[in-house]
PDB file of C-alpha atoms in Angstrom:
ATOM      1  CA  MET A1316      23.872  -4.407  11.683  1.00  0.00           C
ATOM      2  CA  ALA A1317      23.578  -7.689   9.860  1.00  0.00           C
ATOM      3  CA  ILE A1318      19.936  -8.354   9.043  1.00  0.00           C
ATOM      4  CA  ASP A1319      19.282 -11.478   7.000  1.00  0.00           C
ATOM      5  CA  SER A1320      17.667 -10.705   3.644  1.00  0.00           C
ATOM      6  CA  THR A1321      14.826 -13.109   4.431  1.00  0.00           C
ATOM      7  CA  ARG A1322      13.642 -10.576   7.027  1.00  0.00           C
ATOM      8  CA  PHE A1323      13.009  -7.830   4.454  1.00  0.00           C
ATOM      9  CA  CYS A1324       9.584  -7.388   2.882  1.00  0.00           C
ATOM     10  CA  ILE A1325       8.322  -5.038   0.171  1.00  0.00           C
ATOM     11  CA  ASN A1326       4.944  -3.354   0.509  1.00  0.00           C
ATOM     12  CA  ARG A1327       3.164  -2.972  -2.820  1.00  0.00           C
ATOM     13  CA  LYS A1328       2.644   0.742  -2.106  1.00  0.00           C
ATOM     14  CA  ILE A1329       6.158   1.294  -3.501  1.00  0.00           C
ATOM     15  CA  ALA A1330       5.031   0.143  -6.954  1.00  0.00           C
ATOM     16  CA  PRO A1331       1.539   1.539  -7.615  1.00  0.00           C
ATOM     17  CA  ASN A1332       1.842   1.192 -11.381  1.00  0.00           C
ATOM     18  CA  LEU A1333       3.124  -2.390 -11.502  1.00  0.00           C
ATOM     19  CA  ASP A1334       0.794  -5.321 -11.899  1.00  0.00           C
ATOM     20  CA  ILE A1335       1.132  -8.095  -9.351  1.00  0.00           C
ATOM     21  CA  GLU A1336       3.235 -10.410 -11.501  1.00  0.00           C
ATOM     22  CA  THR A1337       5.678  -7.631 -12.428  1.00  0.00           C
ATOM     23  CA  PHE A1338       5.868  -6.637  -8.766  1.00  0.00           C
ATOM     24  CA  PHE A1339       6.669 -10.211  -7.736  1.00  0.00           C
ATOM     25  CA  LYS A1340       9.353 -10.416 -10.445  1.00  0.00           C
ATOM     26  CA  LEU A1341      10.955  -7.187  -9.206  1.00  0.00           C
ATOM     27  CA  VAL A1342      11.078  -8.418  -5.617  1.00  0.00           C
ATOM     28  CA  GLN A1343      12.563 -11.715  -6.793  1.00  0.00           C
ATOM     29  CA  ARG A1344      15.278  -9.852  -8.761  1.00  0.00           C
ATOM     30  CA  LEU A1345      16.241  -8.118  -5.521  1.00  0.00           C
ATOM     31  CA  GLY A1346      16.851 -11.516  -3.933  1.00  0.00           C
ATOM     32  CA  LEU A1347      13.904 -11.038  -1.563  1.00  0.00           C
ATOM     33  CA  ASN A1348      10.877 -13.253  -1.018  1.00  0.00           C
ATOM     34  CA  LYS A1349       8.314 -11.387   1.108  1.00  0.00           C
ATOM     35  CA  VAL A1350       5.590  -8.939   0.050  1.00  0.00           C
ATOM     36  CA  GLU A1351       2.601  -7.074   1.443  1.00  0.00           C
ATOM     37  CA  LEU A1352      -0.501  -6.607  -0.696  1.00  0.00           C
ATOM     38  CA  ARG A1353      -3.085  -3.850  -0.241  1.00  0.00           C
ATOM     39  CA  ASN A1354      -6.740  -3.014  -0.762  1.00  0.00           C
ATOM     40  CA  ASP A1355      -6.059   0.665  -1.594  1.00  0.00           C
ATOM     41  CA  MET A1356      -4.203   0.264  -4.883  1.00  0.00           C
ATOM     42  CA  PRO A1357      -5.474   1.939  -8.106  1.00  0.00           C
ATOM     43  CA  SER A1358      -7.617  -1.104  -8.955  1.00  0.00           C
ATOM     44  CA  GLY A1359      -9.368  -0.886  -5.584  1.00  0.00           C
ATOM     45  CA  LYS A1360      -8.874  -4.619  -5.155  1.00  0.00           C
ATOM     46  CA  VAL A1361      -6.275  -6.704  -3.331  1.00  0.00           C
ATOM     47  CA  THR A1362      -5.713  -8.913  -6.376  1.00  0.00           C
ATOM     48  CA  ASP A1363      -6.512  -6.387  -9.167  1.00  0.00           C
ATOM     49  CA  ASP A1364      -8.174  -8.331 -11.983  1.00  0.00           C
ATOM     50  CA  LEU A1365      -6.688 -11.678 -10.962  1.00  0.00           C
ATOM     51  CA  SER A1366      -8.444 -14.480  -9.146  1.00  0.00           C
ATOM     52  CA  HIS A1367      -7.264 -15.601  -5.733  1.00  0.00           C
ATOM     53  CA  GLU A1368      -6.002 -18.811  -7.313  1.00  0.00           C
ATOM     54  CA  GLN A1369      -3.975 -16.880  -9.895  1.00  0.00           C
ATOM     55  CA  VAL A1370      -2.301 -14.718  -7.239  1.00  0.00           C
ATOM     56  CA  LYS A1371      -1.514 -17.754  -5.124  1.00  0.00           C
ATOM     57  CA  ALA A1372      -0.029 -19.489  -8.183  1.00  0.00           C
ATOM     58  CA  LEU A1373       2.092 -16.432  -9.039  1.00  0.00           C
ATOM     59  CA  ALA A1374       3.371 -16.241  -5.467  1.00  0.00           C
ATOM     60  CA  LYS A1375       4.411 -19.877  -5.710  1.00  0.00           C
ATOM     61  CA  ARG A1376       6.038 -19.376  -9.124  1.00  0.00           C
ATOM     62  CA  TYR A1377       8.187 -16.470  -7.945  1.00  0.00           C
ATOM     63  CA  GLY A1378       8.819 -17.822  -4.454  1.00  0.00           C
ATOM     64  CA  MET A1379       6.903 -15.023  -2.735  1.00  0.00           C
ATOM     65  CA  GLU A1380       5.475 -15.195   0.777  1.00  0.00           C
ATOM     66  CA  ILE A1381       2.509 -12.840   1.203  1.00  0.00           C
ATOM     67  CA  ILE A1382       2.977 -11.466   4.712  1.00  0.00           C
ATOM     68  CA  THR A1383      -0.090  -9.249   5.008  1.00  0.00           C
ATOM     69  CA  ILE A1384      -3.022  -7.600   3.391  1.00  0.00           C
ATOM     70  CA  ASN A1385      -3.293  -3.905   4.321  1.00  0.00           C
ATOM     71  CA  ALA A1386      -5.802  -3.040   5.836  1.00  0.00           C
ATOM     72  CA  VAL A1387      -9.063  -3.042   7.775  1.00  0.00           C
ATOM     73  CA  TYR A1388     -10.037   0.583   8.485  1.00  0.00           C
ATOM     74  CA  PRO A1389     -11.269   1.805  10.919  1.00  0.00           C
ATOM     75  CA  PHE A1390     -11.194  -1.395  12.964  1.00  0.00           C
ATOM     76  CA  ASN A1391     -12.147   0.339  16.227  1.00  0.00           C
ATOM     77  CA  ARG A1392     -15.388   1.868  14.950  1.00  0.00           C
ATOM     78  CA  MET A1393     -17.202  -1.422  14.902  1.00  0.00           C
ATOM     79  CA  ASP A1394     -20.480  -1.952  13.075  1.00  0.00           C
ATOM     80  CA  ASP A1395     -21.967  -4.676  10.894  1.00  0.00           C
ATOM     81  CA  GLU A1396     -20.546  -3.146   7.716  1.00  0.00           C
ATOM     82  CA  LEU A1397     -17.024  -3.034   9.147  1.00  0.00           C
ATOM     83  CA  LEU A1398     -17.313  -6.586  10.430  1.00  0.00           C
ATOM     84  CA  SER A1399     -18.437  -7.753   6.984  1.00  0.00           C
ATOM     85  CA  ARG A1400     -15.545  -5.977   5.239  1.00  0.00           C
ATOM     86  CA  ALA A1401     -13.080  -7.398   7.735  1.00  0.00           C
ATOM     87  CA  GLU A1402     -14.372 -10.920   7.212  1.00  0.00           C
ATOM     88  CA  GLY A1403     -14.160 -10.428   3.439  1.00  0.00           C
ATOM     89  CA  LEU A1404     -10.472  -9.483   3.740  1.00  0.00           C
ATOM     90  CA  MET A1405      -9.831 -12.476   5.992  1.00  0.00           C
ATOM     91  CA  LYS A1406     -11.364 -14.729   3.347  1.00  0.00           C
ATOM     92  CA  GLU A1407      -9.092 -13.125   0.742  1.00  0.00           C
ATOM     93  CA  ALA A1408      -6.060 -13.534   2.967  1.00  0.00           C
ATOM     94  CA  GLN A1409      -6.847 -17.194   3.457  1.00  0.00           C
ATOM     95  CA  ALA A1410      -7.509 -17.696  -0.269  1.00  0.00           C
ATOM     96  CA  ILE A1411      -4.195 -16.181  -1.421  1.00  0.00           C
ATOM     97  CA  GLY A1412      -2.131 -17.627   1.408  1.00  0.00           C
ATOM     98  CA  ALA A1413      -1.451 -14.347   3.224  1.00  0.00           C
ATOM     99  CA  ARG A1414      -0.247 -14.731   6.787  1.00  0.00           C
ATOM    100  CA  ALA A1415      -1.827 -11.679   8.430  1.00  0.00           C
ATOM    101  CA  LEU A1416      -4.283  -8.813   8.124  1.00  0.00           C
ATOM    102  CA  VAL A1417      -3.481  -5.280   9.300  1.00  0.00           C
ATOM    103  CA  LEU A1418      -5.951  -3.346  11.469  1.00  0.00           C
ATOM    104  CA  CYS A1419      -5.798   0.473  11.458  1.00  0.00           C
ATOM    105  CA  PRO A1420      -7.667   2.771  13.870  1.00  0.00           C
ATOM    106  CA  LEU A1421     -10.006   5.665  13.064  1.00  0.00           C
ATOM    107  CA  ASN A1422      -7.980   8.648  11.884  1.00  0.00           C
ATOM    108  CA  ASP A1423     -10.379  11.573  11.499  1.00  0.00           C
ATOM    109  CA  GLY A1424     -10.185  13.381  14.835  1.00  0.00           C
ATOM    110  CA  GLN A1425     -13.017  11.529  16.528  1.00  0.00           C
ATOM    111  CA  PRO A1426     -11.918   9.879  19.776  1.00  0.00           C
ATOM    112  CA  ILE A1427     -12.604   6.200  20.363  1.00  0.00           C
ATOM    113  CA  SER A1428     -12.636   5.002  23.960  1.00  0.00           C
ATOM    114  CA  ALA A1429     -10.419   2.196  25.194  1.00  0.00           C
ATOM    115  CA  ASP A1430     -13.540   0.176  26.042  1.00  0.00           C
ATOM    116  CA  LYS A1431     -14.866   0.459  22.476  1.00  0.00           C
ATOM    117  CA  THR A1432     -11.475  -0.476  21.042  1.00  0.00           C
ATOM    118  CA  ILE A1433     -11.277  -3.521  23.322  1.00  0.00           C
ATOM    119  CA  ALA A1434     -14.821  -4.529  22.355  1.00  0.00           C
ATOM    120  CA  ALA A1435     -13.915  -4.271  18.654  1.00  0.00           C
ATOM    121  CA  LEU A1436     -10.815  -6.423  19.153  1.00  0.00           C
ATOM    122  CA  GLN A1437     -12.851  -9.042  21.011  1.00  0.00           C
ATOM    123  CA  LYS A1438     -15.458  -9.114  18.250  1.00  0.00           C
ATOM    124  CA  LEU A1439     -12.832  -9.518  15.527  1.00  0.00           C
ATOM    125  CA  ALA A1440     -10.689 -12.148  17.261  1.00  0.00           C
ATOM    126  CA  PRO A1441     -13.013 -15.150  16.681  1.00  0.00           C
ATOM    127  CA  LEU A1442     -13.107 -14.383  12.950  1.00  0.00           C
ATOM    128  CA  PHE A1443      -9.316 -14.275  12.745  1.00  0.00           C
ATOM    129  CA  LYS A1444      -9.211 -17.628  14.516  1.00  0.00           C
ATOM    130  CA  ARG A1445     -11.823 -19.098  12.166  1.00  0.00           C
ATOM    131  CA  TYR A1446      -9.830 -18.175   9.063  1.00  0.00           C
ATOM    132  CA  GLY A1447      -6.397 -18.920  10.535  1.00  0.00           C
ATOM    133  CA  ILE A1448      -5.141 -15.368   9.956  1.00  0.00           C
ATOM    134  CA  GLU A1449      -2.938 -13.320  12.293  1.00  0.00           C
ATOM    135  CA  GLY A1450      -4.077  -9.866  13.388  1.00  0.00           C
ATOM    136  CA  LEU A1451      -1.647  -6.922  13.410  1.00  0.00           C
ATOM    137  CA  VAL A1452      -2.809  -3.662  14.995  1.00  0.00           C
ATOM    138  CA  GLU A1453      -1.036  -0.561  13.672  1.00  0.00           C
ATOM    139  CA  PRO A1454      -1.286   2.598  15.801  1.00  0.00           C
ATOM    140  CA  LEU A1455      -1.222   5.740  13.659  1.00  0.00           C
ATOM    141  CA  GLY A1456       0.819   8.638  15.006  1.00  0.00           C
ATOM    142  CA  PHE A1457      -1.155  11.437  13.351  1.00  0.00           C
ATOM    143  CA  PRO A1458      -2.529  14.026  15.810  1.00  0.00           C
ATOM    144  CA  GLN A1459      -6.076  13.166  14.700  1.00  0.00           C
ATOM    145  CA  SER A1460      -5.645   9.410  15.207  1.00  0.00           C
ATOM    146  CA  SER A1461      -7.776   7.591  17.772  1.00  0.00           C
ATOM    147  CA  LEU A1462      -4.911   5.208  18.662  1.00  0.00           C
ATOM    148  CA  ARG A1463      -1.405   6.686  18.499  1.00  0.00           C
ATOM    149  CA  SER A1464       0.688   4.731  20.988  1.00  0.00           C
ATOM    150  CA  ALA A1465       2.302   1.325  20.403  1.00  0.00           C
ATOM    151  CA  VAL A1466       2.629   0.783  24.156  1.00  0.00           C
ATOM    152  CA  GLN A1467      -1.050   1.631  24.685  1.00  0.00           C
ATOM    153  CA  THR A1468      -1.969  -0.682  21.813  1.00  0.00           C
ATOM    154  CA  GLN A1469      -0.191  -3.579  23.504  1.00  0.00           C
ATOM    155  CA  ALA A1470      -1.974  -2.773  26.774  1.00  0.00           C
ATOM    156  CA  LEU A1471      -5.349  -2.841  25.002  1.00  0.00           C
ATOM    157  CA  LEU A1472      -4.483  -6.173  23.386  1.00  0.00           C
ATOM    158  CA  ARG A1473      -3.646  -7.590  26.796  1.00  0.00           C
ATOM    159  CA  ASP A1474      -6.854  -6.217  28.309  1.00  0.00           C
ATOM    160  CA  ALA A1475      -8.878  -7.626  25.423  1.00  0.00           C
ATOM    161  CA  GLN A1476      -7.118 -11.000  25.846  1.00  0.00           C
ATOM    162  CA  VAL A1477      -6.725 -11.403  22.085  1.00  0.00           C
ATOM    163  CA  PRO A1478      -3.681 -12.959  20.362  1.00  0.00           C
ATOM    164  CA  PHE A1479      -3.013 -10.011  18.046  1.00  0.00           C
ATOM    165  CA  LYS A1480       0.358  -8.253  17.855  1.00  0.00           C
ATOM    166  CA  VAL A1481       1.292  -4.628  17.338  1.00  0.00           C
ATOM    167  CA  LEU A1482       2.664  -3.334  14.035  1.00  0.00           C
ATOM    168  CA  ILE A1483       5.345  -0.691  14.589  1.00  0.00           C
ATOM    169  CA  ASP A1484       5.769   1.957  11.889  1.00  0.00           C
ATOM    170  CA  THR A1485       8.836   4.194  12.082  1.00  0.00           C
ATOM    171  CA  PHE A1486       6.885   7.119  10.553  1.00  0.00           C
ATOM    172  CA  HIS A1487       4.041   6.863  13.038  1.00  0.00           C
ATOM    173  CA  HIS A1488       6.479   6.344  15.914  1.00  0.00           C
ATOM    174  CA  HIS A1489       8.131   9.642  14.956  1.00  0.00           C
ATOM    175  CA  LEU A1490       4.820  11.517  14.804  1.00  0.00           C
ATOM    176  CA  TYR A1491       3.639  10.474  18.275  1.00  0.00           C
ATOM    177  CA  GLU A1492       5.125  12.975  20.731  1.00  0.00           C
ATOM    178  CA  LYS A1493       5.342  10.586  23.697  1.00  0.00           C
ATOM    179  CA  ALA A1494       6.785   7.638  21.776  1.00  0.00           C
ATOM    180  CA  GLU A1495      10.364   8.051  22.962  1.00  0.00           C
ATOM    181  CA  GLN A1496       9.178   8.501  26.525  1.00  0.00           C
ATOM    182  CA  GLU A1497       7.038   5.338  26.464  1.00  0.00           C
ATOM    183  CA  PHE A1498       8.751   2.952  24.086  1.00  0.00           C
ATOM    184  CA  PRO A1499      12.126   1.910  25.563  1.00  0.00           C
ATOM    185  CA  ASN A1500      10.763   0.556  28.837  1.00  0.00           C
ATOM    186  CA  GLY A1501       7.110   0.073  27.917  1.00  0.00           C
ATOM    187  CA  ILE A1502       7.145  -2.044  24.767  1.00  0.00           C
ATOM    188  CA  ASP A1503       7.041  -5.840  24.800  1.00  0.00           C
ATOM    189  CA  ILE A1504       9.439  -6.739  22.007  1.00  0.00           C
ATOM    190  CA  ASN A1505       7.860 -10.200  21.709  1.00  0.00           C
ATOM    191  CA  GLY A1506       4.502  -8.581  21.037  1.00  0.00           C
ATOM    192  CA  ILE A1507       5.700  -6.858  17.842  1.00  0.00           C
ATOM    193  CA  GLY A1508       4.460  -8.684  14.761  1.00  0.00           C
ATOM    194  CA  LEU A1509       5.874  -6.497  11.966  1.00  0.00           C
ATOM    195  CA  VAL A1510       7.792  -3.237  11.462  1.00  0.00           C
ATOM    196  CA  HIS A1511       7.053  -0.792   8.623  1.00  0.00           C
ATOM    197  CA  LEU A1512       9.934   1.352   7.351  1.00  0.00           C
ATOM    198  CA  SER A1513       9.959   4.580   5.377  1.00  0.00           C
ATOM    199  CA  GLY A1514      11.943   7.797   5.387  1.00  0.00           C
ATOM    200  CA  VAL A1515      11.123  11.508   5.458  1.00  0.00           C
ATOM    201  CA  GLU A1516      13.469  14.350   4.527  1.00  0.00           C
ATOM    202  CA  ASP A1517      10.911  17.152   5.038  1.00  0.00           C
ATOM    203  CA  THR A1518      11.967  19.215   8.080  1.00  0.00           C
ATOM    204  CA  ARG A1519       8.599  20.772   8.913  1.00  0.00           C
ATOM    205  CA  PRO A1520       7.133  20.190  12.402  1.00  0.00           C
ATOM    206  CA  LYS A1521       5.934  16.645  13.040  1.00  0.00           C
ATOM    207  CA  ALA A1522       2.287  17.650  13.192  1.00  0.00           C
ATOM    208  CA  GLN A1523       2.457  18.910   9.604  1.00  0.00           C
ATOM    209  CA  LEU A1524       3.827  15.694   8.099  1.00  0.00           C
ATOM    210  CA  THR A1525       1.543  13.438   6.082  1.00  0.00           C
ATOM    211  CA  ASP A1526       1.880  10.208   4.125  1.00  0.00           C
ATOM    212  CA  GLU A1527       2.824  12.374   1.141  1.00  0.00           C
ATOM    213  CA  GLU A1528       6.272  12.994   2.640  1.00  0.00           C
ATOM    214  CA  ARG A1529       7.076   9.301   3.068  1.00  0.00           C
ATOM    215  CA  ILE A1530       9.777   8.030   0.726  1.00  0.00           C
ATOM    216  CA  MET A1531      12.560   5.489   1.308  1.00  0.00           C
ATOM    217  CA  LEU A1532      15.428   5.608   3.783  1.00  0.00           C
ATOM    218  CA  SER A1533      18.278   8.100   3.345  1.00  0.00           C
ATOM    219  CA  GLU A1534      21.053   9.808   5.286  1.00  0.00           C
ATOM    220  CA  LYS A1535      18.720  12.815   5.718  1.00  0.00           C
ATOM    221  CA  ASP A1536      15.833  10.813   7.188  1.00  0.00           C
ATOM    222  CA  VAL A1537      14.257  12.822  10.023  1.00  0.00           C
ATOM    223  CA  LEU A1538      12.435   9.697  11.238  1.00  0.00           C
ATOM    224  CA  GLU A1539      15.827   8.158  12.034  1.00  0.00           C
ATOM    225  CA  SER A1540      14.449   4.834  10.857  1.00  0.00           C
ATOM    226  CA  VAL A1541      17.912   3.260  10.823  1.00  0.00           C
ATOM    227  CA  ALA A1542      18.385   4.198  14.493  1.00  0.00           C
ATOM    228  CA  GLN A1543      14.910   2.870  15.279  1.00  0.00           C
ATOM    229  CA  VAL A1544      15.827  -0.450  13.659  1.00  0.00           C
ATOM    230  CA  ARG A1545      19.148  -0.601  15.527  1.00  0.00           C
ATOM    231  CA  ARG A1546      17.318  -0.188  18.815  1.00  0.00           C
ATOM    232  CA  LEU A1547      14.752  -2.847  17.907  1.00  0.00           C
ATOM    233  CA  GLU A1548      17.565  -5.251  17.012  1.00  0.00           C
ATOM    234  CA  LYS A1549      19.374  -4.469  20.256  1.00  0.00           C
ATOM    235  CA  MET A1550      16.140  -5.130  22.170  1.00  0.00           C
ATOM    236  CA  GLY A1551      15.888  -8.548  20.542  1.00  0.00           C
ATOM    237  CA  TYR A1552      13.437  -8.067  17.675  1.00  0.00           C
ATOM    238  CA  ARG A1553      14.020 -10.714  15.027  1.00  0.00           C
ATOM    239  CA  GLY A1554      10.900 -10.290  12.934  1.00  0.00           C
ATOM    240  CA  ILE A1555      10.206  -8.799   9.512  1.00  0.00           C
ATOM    241  CA  TYR A1556      10.891  -5.269   8.273  1.00  0.00           C
ATOM    242  CA  ALA A1557       8.608  -4.117   5.456  1.00  0.00           C
ATOM    243  CA  PHE A1558       9.430  -1.077   3.323  1.00  0.00           C
ATOM    244  CA  GLU A1559       6.295   1.069   3.020  1.00  0.00           C
ATOM    245  CA  PRO A1560       6.810   4.471   1.353  1.00  0.00           C
ATOM    246  CA  PHE A1561       3.619   6.382   0.529  1.00  0.00           C
ATOM    247  CA  SER A1562       4.388   9.515  -1.491  1.00  0.00           C
ATOM    248  CA  SER A1563       2.510  10.127  -4.744  1.00  0.00           C
ATOM    249  CA  GLU A1564       5.914  10.596  -6.397  1.00  0.00           C
ATOM    250  CA  LEU A1565       6.264   6.805  -6.318  1.00  0.00           C
ATOM    251  CA  ALA A1566       3.883   6.679  -9.274  1.00  0.00           C
ATOM    252  CA  ASN A1567       6.668   8.253 -11.359  1.00  0.00           C
ATOM    253  CA  TRP A1568       9.324   5.728 -10.354  1.00  0.00           C
ATOM    254  CA  SER A1569      10.521   3.231 -12.925  1.00  0.00           C
ATOM    255  CA  GLU A1570      11.342  -0.347 -11.984  1.00  0.00           C
ATOM    256  CA  ALA A1571      15.005   0.683 -11.948  1.00  0.00           C
ATOM    257  CA  ASP A1572      14.191   3.533  -9.550  1.00  0.00           C
ATOM    258  CA  ILE A1573      12.336   1.171  -7.219  1.00  0.00           C
ATOM    259  CA  GLU A1574      15.168  -1.360  -7.223  1.00  0.00           C
ATOM    260  CA  ARG A1575      17.773   1.345  -6.604  1.00  0.00           C
ATOM    261  CA  GLU A1576      15.857   2.812  -3.663  1.00  0.00           C
ATOM    262  CA  ILE A1577      15.288  -0.588  -2.055  1.00  0.00           C
ATOM    263  CA  HIS A1578      18.975  -1.486  -2.479  1.00  0.00           C
ATOM    264  CA  ARG A1579      20.040   1.843  -0.947  1.00  0.00           C
ATOM    265  CA  SER A1580      17.695   1.449   2.016  1.00  0.00           C
ATOM    266  CA  ILE A1581      18.905  -2.068   2.736  1.00  0.00           C
ATOM    267  CA  GLN A1582      22.534  -0.931   2.508  1.00  0.00           C
ATOM    268  CA  LEU A1583      21.855   1.828   5.065  1.00  0.00           C
ATOM    269  CA  LEU A1584      20.359  -0.724   7.425  1.00  0.00           C
ATOM    270  CA  GLN A1585      23.227  -3.168   6.992  1.00  0.00           C
ATOM    271  CA  ALA A1586      25.965  -0.571   7.587  1.00  0.00           C
TER     272      ALA A1586
END
């Protein structure tokens, strides 16, 4: 494959101990220019102790494009508190120049009906339009997730008549048992807004895997993320790939470790 470097993005989850400026510098050293910020970092804030203006200025200084803020959870259990939090993140996204906001479904074993999910999407859509932010819905493949299927997610978006796109995650694709049955002929490649990449070497059954096992790509990756990317490319996807490992071991990685792992993952994808 030959994927242009401008299509690679680095999720801040890979660098939990780096402040935002140091993170931007690291990404710049890699020759990349896209990042995802989060609201679940150690500080508990998207921008840590920086103002929105400071983050926007740092992004400009280091040539960074902020692709998303992760994430509104659980978007499909709609109430006034959730709506308020979602609007707050949209305001932040607008203030720092982020392009999109990620929406994640309830993931605690409680089912959420299609009708309730559609209603939540329809309630959120006008806010996204007001703030000029794109919505990306990320199905979670965990057995306890209320929305596991990317194909079903796209169907719900169509039924809701909202302009959101689906976020494909190679980890969550692997966890959902029917993904390979549904995906090849059921997915609308033009309705994919972003792809998250990670790798897992743990060989336990899928149902036992958690975010703790998610590292970067390798030859031993049971998710077969490289093969997933090859298929997406063959199907015509030309969007962004964001590296999003999750393991707590990332907290022990040095900047050199992070750079090495990103380089190795990109090389695997370009082979």
